[in-house]
Amino acid sequence: MKTKGKSYYLIPYYLWIALFVIAPVLLVVYYSLFDLEGKLTLNNYVNFFTPVYMRMMLNSFWYAFLITLFSLLVAYPAAYLLTRTKHKQLWLLLIILPTWINLLLKTYAFIGIFGSFGPVNNFFDLMGLGEQQILFTGFSFVFVSVYIFIPFMILPIFSALDEMNLSLVDAARDLGASGWTTFRRVVFPLTISGVRSGCMAVFIPALSLFMITRLIAGNRVITLGTAIEQHFLVTQDWGMGSTVAVFLIAIMALFMILTGGSRKGVRG
Amino acid sequence: MKNTRRVKNKNGIANIYLVLVFLVLYAPIFYLMYYSFNSGGTMHKFEGFTLDYYREVVADTRLMIIVINTLVIALLSSTIATIIAVIGALAIQHVRSRRAKNTLLSLNNVLIVSPDVIIGASFLILFTIVGIKLGFTSVLLSHVAFSIPIAVIMILPHLQEMSPTLTDAARDLGASRRDVLTKVILPIIKPGIFSGFFMALTYSLDDFAVTFFVTGNGYSTLSVEIYSLARQGVSLSINALSTLIFLFTILLVIGYYYLNQRKNRPAVQIAEPVAEAGVPR
């Protein structure tokens, strides 16, 4: 009973929720209903279903999927091996450390590495493959994004693997399961929650990247993120930008409900 | 181990794989640093050692102002965000009903899981509607806004670990609400407050996407500046700058760990919330 009337000190926090969490979402939805001339219309939504935006959306999904897949393929073994090292906390720290270095600087480094005269092309030259255009391609975009996201995939998988009861693995082996079967039937299911949070931590940001696309992929790859940035800061078509944002928010929410829901399913 | 040879062999491959991952993770960073000393002016042919680019960076007053801007924004925003986050954590802890608590927690996490582009765009709309001029204020406000939830998440576990009997005992002994807060609760959750502040600081220092949307003309932070420089192509002063930032980051991390070690907190502490946060900025 000590609370009533005295909780005015909670105001700043609730104000933050109202102003910076709820209001922005509502504003985005509101703005999506206006066209360039400020007329109330549903045209933006109609436009969104034209081939241009549909292709962009598919493109965006495809790249986000690729980025998530490759991050997972690289990160899972790495996380697994990390849990087996002696000073695993130290190694884990070394994995996290690069995430503290400005994203743009790491991206910028690849402009040099993938450039026409960069080390990768030098290597190609040595192999007799000749100079390749690596920068401004889908490949470089996926590679750099995977590079950026890998620590965020390793971390949750590492925690899941670290928490796993090792005697279960021993039991499986004792019962005659092969290494692969043990992995497929015991280890992977037990760490699926880590995989899921890793995929979420990668997939959603990957859908909305825009600086890596701009710097590394030139204007070759257009994602939902680049579209929003373009509409807001270049063409000043806030209505259309908001419409894309609304769809991105909806996809995100759906994605979370789906992953959240199946988690409940797994745990019974 | 019945089959030591096989295990050993596996370890060999395992180590190679790990070394490879680490190599790829760190190569670009060292690549940047290496060429910052290149007198040739490019990132592909090392001609000779020079410190010219460092001189250039230090002599560039505009750049120095931007560095100061970035630091001011980071320190100010994370301080404000941490204070509000303490209040927020108390608020979440305060709520009795499970449902309300979950709602509050979800609302808290919206900005953590939202893509930066959406945060940036929606804040841009908000500031324009409210009539806040784009520049220092808008950048500061948005940094405060996106730092609050992460700080709350760092503080909350400490608050939940705290035994409620402690506050009850203090109350029974006649402590005022204020005393309970300053003499019991705050000291107990202090490690969480520190980690929250640190995370807010790194988020703010690192943020590009949100800031990019809400900086007007004439005001810039490091990330935004690096972006516009990088779009123009390779310039070794960015390399020099990044080397300096890298060293600064390392110092910050070491300092943070030192602080944490003194409090006997296990080193994993940072790892997990980062994983939860997930979204690189």
Coordinates of C-alpha atoms in Angstrom, one line a residue:
Chain A
M1 CA 0.0 0.0 0.0
K2 CA 3.0 2.2 0.0
T3 CA 2.8 2.9 -3.7
K4 CA -0.3 4.8 -4.5
G5 CA 0.2 8.5 -5.2
K6 CA 3.9 8.4 -4.6
S7 CA 5.0 6.8 -7.8
Y8 CA 5.4 10.2 -9.5
Y9 CA 9.1 9.5 -9.8
L10 CA 8.2 6.8 -12.4
I11 CA 7.0 9.6 -14.7
P12 CA 10.3 10.0 -16.8
Y13 CA 10.3 6.3 -17.7
Y14 CA 6.6 6.2 -18.7
L15 CA 7.0 9.4 -20.6
W16 CA 9.9 7.8 -22.5
I17 CA 7.7 4.8 -23.4
A18 CA 4.9 7.1 -24.5
L19 CA 7.0 9.5 -26.5
F20 CA 9.8 7.3 -27.9
V21 CA 8.2 3.8 -28.1
I22 CA 4.5 4.2 -28.8
A23 CA 4.3 7.6 -30.5
P24 CA 7.0 6.8 -33.2
V25 CA 5.2 3.6 -34.3
L26 CA 1.8 5.4 -34.5
L27 CA 3.5 8.3 -36.4
V28 CA 4.9 6.0 -38.9
V29 CA 1.5 4.4 -39.5
Y30 CA -0.1 7.8 -39.7
Y31 CA 2.4 9.1 -42.2
S32 CA 2.1 6.1 -44.4
L33 CA -1.4 7.4 -45.2
F34 CA -0.2 10.5 -46.9
D35 CA 1.2 11.1 -50.3
L36 CA 3.9 13.6 -51.4
E37 CA 1.4 16.4 -51.6
G38 CA 0.1 15.7 -48.1
K39 CA -3.2 14.3 -49.2
L40 CA -4.8 11.5 -47.3
T41 CA -4.6 8.4 -49.4
L42 CA -4.1 4.7 -49.5
N43 CA -2.0 4.9 -52.7
N44 CA 1.2 4.2 -50.9
Y45 CA -0.1 0.8 -49.9
V46 CA -1.3 0.2 -53.5
N47 CA 2.2 1.2 -54.7
F48 CA 3.8 -1.2 -52.3
F49 CA 2.2 -4.1 -54.2
T50 CA 3.6 -3.1 -57.5
P51 CA 6.4 -5.2 -59.0
V52 CA 9.1 -2.7 -58.1
Y53 CA 8.5 -2.9 -54.3
M54 CA 7.7 -6.6 -54.4
R55 CA 11.0 -7.4 -56.1
M56 CA 12.8 -5.2 -53.6
M57 CA 11.1 -7.1 -50.8
L58 CA 12.0 -10.5 -52.2
N59 CA 15.5 -9.2 -52.8
S60 CA 15.7 -8.0 -49.2
F61 CA 14.4 -11.3 -47.9
W62 CA 16.7 -13.3 -50.0
Y63 CA 19.8 -11.4 -48.9
A64 CA 18.8 -11.5 -45.3
F65 CA 18.2 -15.2 -45.6
L66 CA 21.6 -15.7 -47.1
I67 CA 23.3 -13.6 -44.5
T68 CA 21.6 -15.5 -41.7
L69 CA 22.4 -18.9 -43.2
F70 CA 26.0 -18.2 -43.8
S71 CA 26.4 -16.6 -40.3
L72 CA 24.9 -19.7 -38.8
L73 CA 27.1 -22.1 -40.8
V74 CA 30.2 -20.3 -39.7
A75 CA 29.1 -19.4 -36.2
Y76 CA 27.8 -22.8 -35.0
P77 CA 31.1 -24.7 -35.4
A78 CA 33.0 -21.7 -34.0
A79 CA 30.8 -21.5 -31.0
Y80 CA 31.0 -25.3 -30.5
L81 CA 34.8 -25.2 -30.6
L82 CA 34.9 -22.2 -28.4
T83 CA 33.1 -24.1 -25.6
R84 CA 35.8 -26.7 -25.9
T85 CA 38.8 -24.4 -25.4
K86 CA 40.6 -23.9 -22.2
H87 CA 40.2 -20.2 -21.5
K88 CA 36.8 -20.0 -23.2
Q89 CA 35.8 -16.7 -21.5
L90 CA 38.9 -15.0 -22.8
W91 CA 38.3 -16.3 -26.3
L92 CA 34.7 -15.3 -26.1
L93 CA 35.8 -11.8 -25.1
L94 CA 38.1 -11.7 -28.2
I95 CA 35.1 -12.6 -30.3
I96 CA 33.0 -9.8 -28.8
L97 CA 35.8 -7.2 -29.0
P98 CA 35.4 -6.5 -32.7
T99 CA 31.8 -5.6 -32.2
W100 CA 32.9 -2.7 -30.2
I101 CA 34.7 -1.2 -33.1
N102 CA 32.7 1.1 -35.1
L103 CA 30.6 -0.7 -37.7
L104 CA 31.5 1.9 -40.4
L105 CA 35.2 1.5 -39.9
K106 CA 35.0 -2.3 -40.4
T107 CA 32.9 -1.8 -43.5
Y108 CA 35.3 0.8 -44.8
A109 CA 38.2 -1.6 -44.4
F110 CA 36.5 -3.9 -46.9
I111 CA 36.5 -1.1 -49.5
G112 CA 40.2 -1.5 -49.5
I113 CA 40.3 -5.2 -49.1
F114 CA 37.9 -5.9 -51.9
G115 CA 39.1 -3.0 -54.1
S116 CA 40.5 -3.5 -57.6
F117 CA 44.1 -3.5 -56.2
G118 CA 43.3 -4.9 -52.8
P119 CA 44.8 -8.1 -51.3
V120 CA 42.0 -10.3 -52.5
N121 CA 42.5 -9.3 -56.0
N122 CA 46.2 -9.6 -55.6
F123 CA 45.6 -13.2 -54.5
F124 CA 43.4 -13.8 -57.5
D125 CA 46.1 -12.4 -59.7
L126 CA 48.6 -14.8 -58.2
M127 CA 46.3 -17.7 -58.8
G128 CA 46.1 -16.6 -62.4
L129 CA 42.4 -15.7 -62.2
G130 CA 43.0 -12.1 -63.0
E131 CA 41.4 -9.1 -61.5
Q132 CA 37.7 -9.5 -60.5
Q133 CA 35.1 -7.0 -59.7
I134 CA 34.3 -7.9 -56.0
L135 CA 33.2 -4.6 -54.6
F136 CA 29.7 -3.6 -55.6
T137 CA 28.4 -7.1 -56.0
G138 CA 25.9 -9.2 -54.1
F139 CA 28.8 -11.4 -52.9
S140 CA 30.7 -8.6 -51.2
F141 CA 27.5 -7.4 -49.6
V142 CA 26.8 -10.8 -48.1
F143 CA 30.4 -11.4 -47.1
V144 CA 30.7 -8.1 -45.2
S145 CA 27.3 -8.5 -43.6
V146 CA 28.2 -12.0 -42.4
Y147 CA 31.5 -10.6 -41.1
I148 CA 29.6 -7.9 -39.2
F149 CA 27.0 -10.2 -37.7
I150 CA 29.0 -13.3 -36.8
P151 CA 29.7 -12.3 -33.2
F152 CA 26.0 -11.8 -32.7
M153 CA 25.4 -15.3 -33.9
I154 CA 28.2 -16.9 -32.0
L155 CA 27.2 -15.4 -28.6
P156 CA 23.8 -16.9 -28.1
I157 CA 24.8 -20.3 -29.6
F158 CA 27.9 -20.3 -27.3
S159 CA 25.7 -19.7 -24.2
A160 CA 23.3 -22.4 -25.3
L161 CA 26.1 -24.9 -25.9
D162 CA 27.8 -23.9 -22.6
E163 CA 24.7 -24.6 -20.6
M164 CA 24.1 -27.9 -22.3
N165 CA 24.5 -31.0 -20.1
L166 CA 27.5 -32.8 -21.5
S167 CA 26.5 -36.2 -20.0
L168 CA 23.7 -36.3 -22.5
V169 CA 26.2 -36.4 -25.3
D170 CA 28.2 -39.1 -23.5
A171 CA 25.0 -41.0 -23.0
A172 CA 24.1 -40.8 -26.7
R173 CA 27.6 -42.0 -27.6
D174 CA 27.5 -44.8 -25.1
L175 CA 24.2 -45.9 -26.6
G176 CA 26.0 -46.2 -29.9
A177 CA 24.9 -43.0 -31.7
S178 CA 27.4 -41.8 -34.3
G179 CA 28.9 -38.3 -34.0
W180 CA 26.6 -37.0 -36.6
T181 CA 23.5 -38.6 -35.1
T182 CA 24.5 -37.3 -31.7
F183 CA 24.7 -33.8 -33.1
R184 CA 21.5 -34.0 -35.1
R185 CA 19.4 -35.7 -32.4
V186 CA 20.9 -34.4 -29.1
V187 CA 23.2 -31.4 -29.4
F188 CA 21.4 -29.4 -32.0
P189 CA 17.9 -29.7 -30.5
L190 CA 19.3 -28.8 -27.1
T191 CA 20.8 -25.6 -28.5
I192 CA 18.0 -24.6 -30.8
S193 CA 17.0 -21.7 -28.5
G194 CA 20.5 -20.2 -29.0
V195 CA 20.3 -20.7 -32.7
R196 CA 16.9 -19.1 -32.8
S197 CA 18.0 -16.0 -30.9
G198 CA 21.1 -15.8 -33.1
C199 CA 19.0 -16.0 -36.2
M200 CA 16.7 -13.3 -34.9
A201 CA 19.7 -11.1 -34.0
V202 CA 20.9 -11.4 -37.5
F203 CA 17.9 -11.7 -39.7
I204 CA 16.0 -8.5 -38.6
P205 CA 19.0 -6.1 -38.9
A206 CA 20.0 -7.8 -42.1
L207 CA 16.6 -6.9 -43.6
S208 CA 17.1 -3.3 -42.9
L209 CA 20.8 -2.7 -43.5
F210 CA 21.5 0.4 -45.5
M211 CA 25.0 1.6 -44.9
I212 CA 26.7 -1.6 -45.9
T213 CA 24.6 -1.8 -49.0
R214 CA 25.5 1.8 -49.9
L215 CA 29.2 1.4 -49.2
I216 CA 29.9 -2.1 -50.3
A217 CA 27.2 -2.9 -52.8
G218 CA 27.0 0.5 -54.4
N219 CA 23.4 0.7 -55.5
R220 CA 23.3 -2.8 -56.8
V221 CA 21.5 -4.3 -53.8
I222 CA 18.4 -2.5 -52.7
T223 CA 16.9 -3.7 -49.4
L224 CA 13.9 -2.4 -47.4
G225 CA 16.4 -0.5 -45.3
T226 CA 17.9 1.4 -48.3
A227 CA 14.4 2.1 -49.6
I228 CA 13.4 3.7 -46.3
E229 CA 16.6 5.7 -46.1
Q230 CA 16.1 6.8 -49.8
H231 CA 12.5 7.9 -49.2
F232 CA 13.2 9.8 -46.0
L233 CA 16.4 11.5 -46.8
V234 CA 16.7 11.7 -50.5
T235 CA 13.3 11.9 -52.2
Q236 CA 11.6 13.2 -49.1
D237 CA 8.6 11.0 -49.8
W238 CA 8.0 10.3 -46.1
G239 CA 4.6 8.7 -46.9
M240 CA 6.1 5.9 -49.1
G241 CA 9.0 5.5 -46.7
S242 CA 6.6 5.1 -43.8
T243 CA 4.7 2.5 -45.8
V244 CA 7.8 0.5 -46.3
A245 CA 8.5 0.9 -42.6
V246 CA 5.1 -0.3 -41.7
F247 CA 5.6 -3.5 -43.7
L248 CA 9.0 -4.0 -42.1
I249 CA 7.5 -3.6 -38.6
A250 CA 4.8 -6.0 -39.5
I251 CA 7.3 -8.6 -40.9
M252 CA 9.3 -8.1 -37.7
A253 CA 6.4 -8.6 -35.4
L254 CA 5.3 -11.7 -37.4
F255 CA 8.8 -13.1 -37.3
M256 CA 8.9 -12.6 -33.5
I257 CA 5.5 -14.1 -32.9
L258 CA 6.5 -17.1 -35.1
T259 CA 9.8 -17.7 -33.4
G260 CA 8.4 -17.0 -29.9
G261 CA 5.4 -19.3 -30.6
S262 CA 7.5 -22.2 -31.7
R263 CA 9.7 -21.9 -28.7
K264 CA 6.7 -22.5 -26.5
G265 CA 5.9 -25.5 -28.7
V266 CA 9.3 -27.0 -28.2
R267 CA 9.2 -26.7 -24.5
G268 CA 5.8 -28.2 -24.4
Chain B
M1 CA 39.1 -41.1 -23.4
K2 CA 39.4 -44.3 -25.3
N3 CA 40.5 -42.8 -28.5
T4 CA 43.0 -40.1 -27.7
R5 CA 44.6 -40.0 -31.1
R6 CA 41.4 -39.2 -32.8
V7 CA 40.6 -36.5 -30.3
K8 CA 43.9 -35.0 -30.8
N9 CA 43.5 -35.0 -34.6
K10 CA 40.1 -33.3 -34.2
N11 CA 41.6 -30.7 -32.0
G12 CA 44.1 -29.8 -34.7
I13 CA 41.3 -29.2 -37.3
A14 CA 39.3 -27.4 -34.6
N15 CA 42.1 -25.1 -33.8
I16 CA 42.7 -24.3 -37.4
Y17 CA 39.1 -23.4 -37.8
L18 CA 39.1 -21.2 -34.8
V19 CA 42.3 -19.5 -35.8
L20 CA 40.7 -18.9 -39.2
V21 CA 37.6 -17.3 -37.7
F22 CA 39.7 -15.0 -35.5
L23 CA 41.9 -14.2 -38.4
V24 CA 39.0 -13.1 -40.5
L25 CA 37.5 -11.2 -37.6
Y26 CA 40.6 -9.2 -36.9
A27 CA 42.2 -8.9 -40.3
P28 CA 40.2 -6.0 -41.6
I29 CA 40.9 -4.1 -38.4
F30 CA 44.6 -4.6 -38.6
Y31 CA 44.5 -4.0 -42.3
L32 CA 43.1 -0.5 -41.6
M33 CA 45.7 0.2 -39.0
Y34 CA 48.6 -1.0 -41.1
Y35 CA 47.7 1.3 -44.0
S36 CA 47.3 4.3 -41.8
F37 CA 51.1 4.5 -41.8
N38 CA 51.3 4.3 -45.6
S39 CA 52.9 7.3 -47.3
G40 CA 51.6 6.1 -50.6
G41 CA 48.1 7.3 -49.8
T42 CA 46.3 4.1 -50.9
M43 CA 45.1 1.0 -49.1
H44 CA 46.9 -1.4 -51.4
K45 CA 50.6 -0.5 -51.9
F46 CA 52.7 0.2 -48.8
E47 CA 55.3 2.7 -49.9
G48 CA 56.8 3.9 -46.7
F49 CA 56.2 4.7 -43.1
T50 CA 54.6 8.1 -42.3
L51 CA 52.7 9.7 -39.5
D52 CA 51.3 12.4 -41.8
Y53 CA 47.7 11.1 -41.6
Y54 CA 47.8 11.3 -37.9
R55 CA 49.0 14.8 -38.1
E56 CA 46.3 15.5 -40.5
V57 CA 43.7 14.1 -38.2
V58 CA 44.9 16.0 -35.1
A59 CA 45.3 19.2 -37.1
D60 CA 41.8 19.0 -38.5
T61 CA 39.8 21.3 -36.2
R62 CA 36.5 20.3 -37.8
L63 CA 37.2 16.7 -37.1
M64 CA 38.2 17.4 -33.6
I65 CA 35.0 19.3 -33.0
I66 CA 33.1 16.3 -34.3
V67 CA 35.1 14.0 -32.0
I68 CA 34.2 16.3 -29.1
N69 CA 30.6 16.3 -30.2
T70 CA 30.5 12.5 -30.2
L71 CA 32.0 12.3 -26.7
V72 CA 29.7 14.9 -25.3
I73 CA 26.7 13.2 -26.8
A74 CA 27.8 9.8 -25.6
L75 CA 28.6 10.9 -22.0
L76 CA 25.5 13.1 -21.6
S77 CA 23.1 10.7 -23.2
S78 CA 24.3 7.6 -21.3
T79 CA 24.2 9.5 -18.0
I80 CA 20.6 10.6 -18.6
A81 CA 19.6 7.2 -20.0
T82 CA 21.1 5.4 -17.0
I83 CA 19.2 7.6 -14.6
I84 CA 15.9 7.0 -16.4
A85 CA 16.8 3.3 -16.8
V86 CA 17.2 3.0 -13.0
I87 CA 13.7 4.5 -12.7
G88 CA 12.5 2.1 -15.4
A89 CA 13.9 -0.9 -13.7
L90 CA 12.3 0.1 -10.4
A91 CA 9.0 0.6 -12.3
I92 CA 9.1 -2.8 -13.9
Q93 CA 10.1 -4.4 -10.6
H94 CA 7.3 -2.5 -8.9
V95 CA 4.5 -3.8 -11.0
R96 CA 2.8 -6.7 -9.3
S97 CA 0.6 -8.2 -12.1
R98 CA 2.5 -10.6 -14.3
R99 CA 0.7 -9.4 -17.4
A100 CA 1.4 -5.8 -16.8
K101 CA 5.0 -6.6 -16.1
N102 CA 5.3 -8.5 -19.4
T103 CA 3.7 -5.7 -21.3
L104 CA 6.1 -3.2 -19.8
L105 CA 9.0 -5.4 -20.6
S106 CA 7.9 -5.8 -24.2
L107 CA 7.5 -2.1 -24.5
N108 CA 10.9 -1.7 -23.0
N109 CA 12.4 -4.0 -25.6
V110 CA 10.8 -2.5 -28.7
L111 CA 13.7 -0.2 -29.4
I112 CA 16.2 -3.0 -28.9
V113 CA 14.8 -5.2 -31.5
S114 CA 13.6 -2.5 -33.9
P115 CA 15.9 -2.0 -36.9
D116 CA 17.8 1.2 -36.7
V117 CA 16.4 2.6 -39.9
I118 CA 12.9 2.5 -38.5
I119 CA 14.0 4.1 -35.2
G120 CA 15.8 6.8 -37.2
A121 CA 12.9 7.4 -39.5
S122 CA 10.3 7.5 -36.8
F123 CA 12.3 9.8 -34.6
L124 CA 12.8 12.1 -37.6
I125 CA 9.0 12.3 -37.9
L126 CA 8.6 12.8 -34.2
F127 CA 11.1 15.7 -34.0
T128 CA 9.7 17.4 -37.0
I129 CA 6.2 17.2 -35.7
V130 CA 7.1 18.4 -32.2
G131 CA 9.3 21.1 -33.8
I132 CA 12.7 20.2 -32.4
K133 CA 15.4 21.5 -34.7
L134 CA 17.6 18.8 -36.0
G135 CA 21.1 19.0 -34.5
F136 CA 22.5 18.6 -31.0
T137 CA 19.1 18.3 -29.2
S138 CA 17.6 15.8 -31.6
V139 CA 20.7 13.6 -31.6
L140 CA 21.0 13.8 -27.8
L141 CA 17.3 12.9 -27.3
S142 CA 17.5 9.9 -29.7
H143 CA 20.6 8.6 -28.1
V144 CA 19.0 8.8 -24.7
A145 CA 15.9 7.1 -26.1
F146 CA 17.6 4.1 -27.6
S147 CA 20.0 3.7 -24.7
I148 CA 17.4 3.5 -22.0
P149 CA 16.1 0.0 -22.8
I150 CA 19.5 -1.7 -22.9
A151 CA 20.4 0.0 -19.6
V152 CA 17.2 -1.2 -18.1
I153 CA 18.0 -4.8 -19.2
M154 CA 21.4 -4.6 -17.6
I155 CA 20.0 -3.2 -14.3
L156 CA 16.9 -5.4 -13.9
P157 CA 18.6 -8.7 -13.1
H158 CA 20.5 -7.1 -10.2
L159 CA 17.2 -5.7 -8.9
Q160 CA 15.6 -9.1 -9.2
E161 CA 18.4 -10.8 -7.4
M162 CA 18.1 -8.5 -4.5
S163 CA 16.2 -10.0 -1.7
P164 CA 13.0 -8.1 -0.9
T165 CA 13.6 -8.7 2.8
L166 CA 16.4 -6.2 2.7
T167 CA 14.1 -3.3 1.8
D168 CA 11.5 -4.5 4.2
A169 CA 14.1 -4.7 7.0
A170 CA 15.2 -1.2 6.2
R171 CA 11.7 0.1 6.2
D172 CA 11.0 -1.7 9.5
L173 CA 14.1 -0.1 11.0
G174 CA 12.6 3.3 10.1
A175 CA 14.3 4.2 7.0
S176 CA 12.5 6.6 4.7
R177 CA 11.7 5.7 1.1
R178 CA 14.5 7.9 0.0
D179 CA 17.0 6.3 2.4
V180 CA 15.9 2.8 1.3
L181 CA 16.6 3.9 -2.3
T182 CA 20.0 5.6 -1.8
K183 CA 21.4 3.4 1.0
V184 CA 20.0 0.0 0.2
I185 CA 18.8 -0.4 -3.4
L186 CA 21.3 1.7 -5.3
P187 CA 24.4 0.3 -3.7
I188 CA 23.2 -3.2 -4.4
I189 CA 22.4 -2.6 -8.1
K190 CA 25.5 -0.5 -8.6
P191 CA 27.3 -3.1 -10.8
G192 CA 24.2 -3.2 -13.0
I193 CA 24.1 0.6 -13.2
F194 CA 27.7 0.6 -14.3
S195 CA 27.2 -2.0 -17.0
G196 CA 24.1 -0.2 -18.1
F197 CA 26.0 3.1 -18.4
F198 CA 28.9 1.4 -20.2
M199 CA 26.6 -0.3 -22.7
A200 CA 24.8 3.0 -23.3
L201 CA 28.1 4.7 -23.8
T202 CA 29.2 2.1 -26.4
Y203 CA 25.9 2.2 -28.2
S204 CA 26.0 5.9 -28.4
L205 CA 29.6 6.0 -29.6
D206 CA 28.8 3.4 -32.2
D207 CA 25.5 4.5 -33.5
F208 CA 25.3 5.5 -37.1
A209 CA 21.9 4.7 -38.6
V210 CA 19.7 6.6 -36.0
T211 CA 22.0 9.6 -35.8
F212 CA 22.2 9.7 -39.6
F213 CA 18.5 10.4 -39.7
V214 CA 18.3 13.0 -37.0
T215 CA 21.4 15.1 -37.6
G216 CA 20.6 18.2 -39.5
N217 CA 23.1 20.1 -41.6
G218 CA 26.1 21.3 -39.8
Y219 CA 26.0 18.9 -36.9
S220 CA 27.8 15.6 -37.1
T221 CA 29.1 12.7 -35.1
L222 CA 32.0 10.5 -35.9
S223 CA 30.0 7.7 -37.4
V224 CA 28.1 10.0 -39.7
E225 CA 31.3 11.8 -40.7
I226 CA 33.1 8.5 -41.4
Y227 CA 30.2 7.5 -43.6
S228 CA 30.3 10.6 -45.7
L229 CA 34.1 10.3 -46.0
A230 CA 34.0 6.7 -46.9
R231 CA 31.4 7.3 -49.5
Q232 CA 33.9 9.6 -51.2
G233 CA 36.4 6.7 -51.3
V234 CA 39.6 5.7 -49.6
S235 CA 41.3 8.4 -47.5
L236 CA 44.0 7.3 -45.2
S237 CA 43.0 9.9 -42.5
I238 CA 40.0 7.6 -41.9
N239 CA 42.5 4.8 -41.3
A240 CA 44.5 7.0 -38.9
L241 CA 41.3 8.0 -37.2
S242 CA 40.2 4.4 -36.9
T243 CA 43.5 3.3 -35.4
L244 CA 43.0 6.0 -32.7
I245 CA 39.4 4.9 -32.2
F246 CA 40.5 1.3 -31.9
L247 CA 43.0 2.1 -29.2
F248 CA 40.4 4.2 -27.4
T249 CA 38.0 1.3 -27.6
I250 CA 40.5 -1.1 -26.2
L251 CA 41.3 1.2 -23.3
L252 CA 37.6 1.6 -22.6
V253 CA 37.0 -2.2 -22.6
I254 CA 40.1 -2.8 -20.4
G255 CA 38.9 -0.1 -18.0
Y256 CA 35.5 -1.6 -17.9
Y257 CA 36.8 -5.0 -17.2
Y258 CA 39.1 -3.7 -14.5
L259 CA 36.2 -2.1 -12.8
N260 CA 34.2 -5.3 -13.1
Q261 CA 37.0 -7.5 -11.8
R262 CA 37.3 -5.4 -8.8
K263 CA 33.7 -6.1 -8.0
N264 CA 34.3 -9.7 -8.5
R265 CA 31.8 -10.0 -11.3
P266 CA 32.4 -12.8 -13.7
A267 CA 33.5 -11.8 -17.1
V268 CA 30.5 -13.3 -18.9
Q269 CA 28.4 -10.5 -17.5
I270 CA 28.7 -8.4 -20.6
A271 CA 28.4 -11.3 -23.0
E272 CA 24.9 -12.3 -22.4
P273 CA 23.1 -9.0 -22.5
V274 CA 25.0 -8.2 -25.7
A275 CA 23.6 -11.3 -27.1
E276 CA 20.2 -10.4 -26.0
A277 CA 20.5 -7.0 -27.5
G278 CA 21.8 -8.5 -30.6
V279 CA 21.3 -5.6 -32.8
P280 CA 24.5 -4.0 -34.0
R281 CA 24.3 -0.3 -34.3

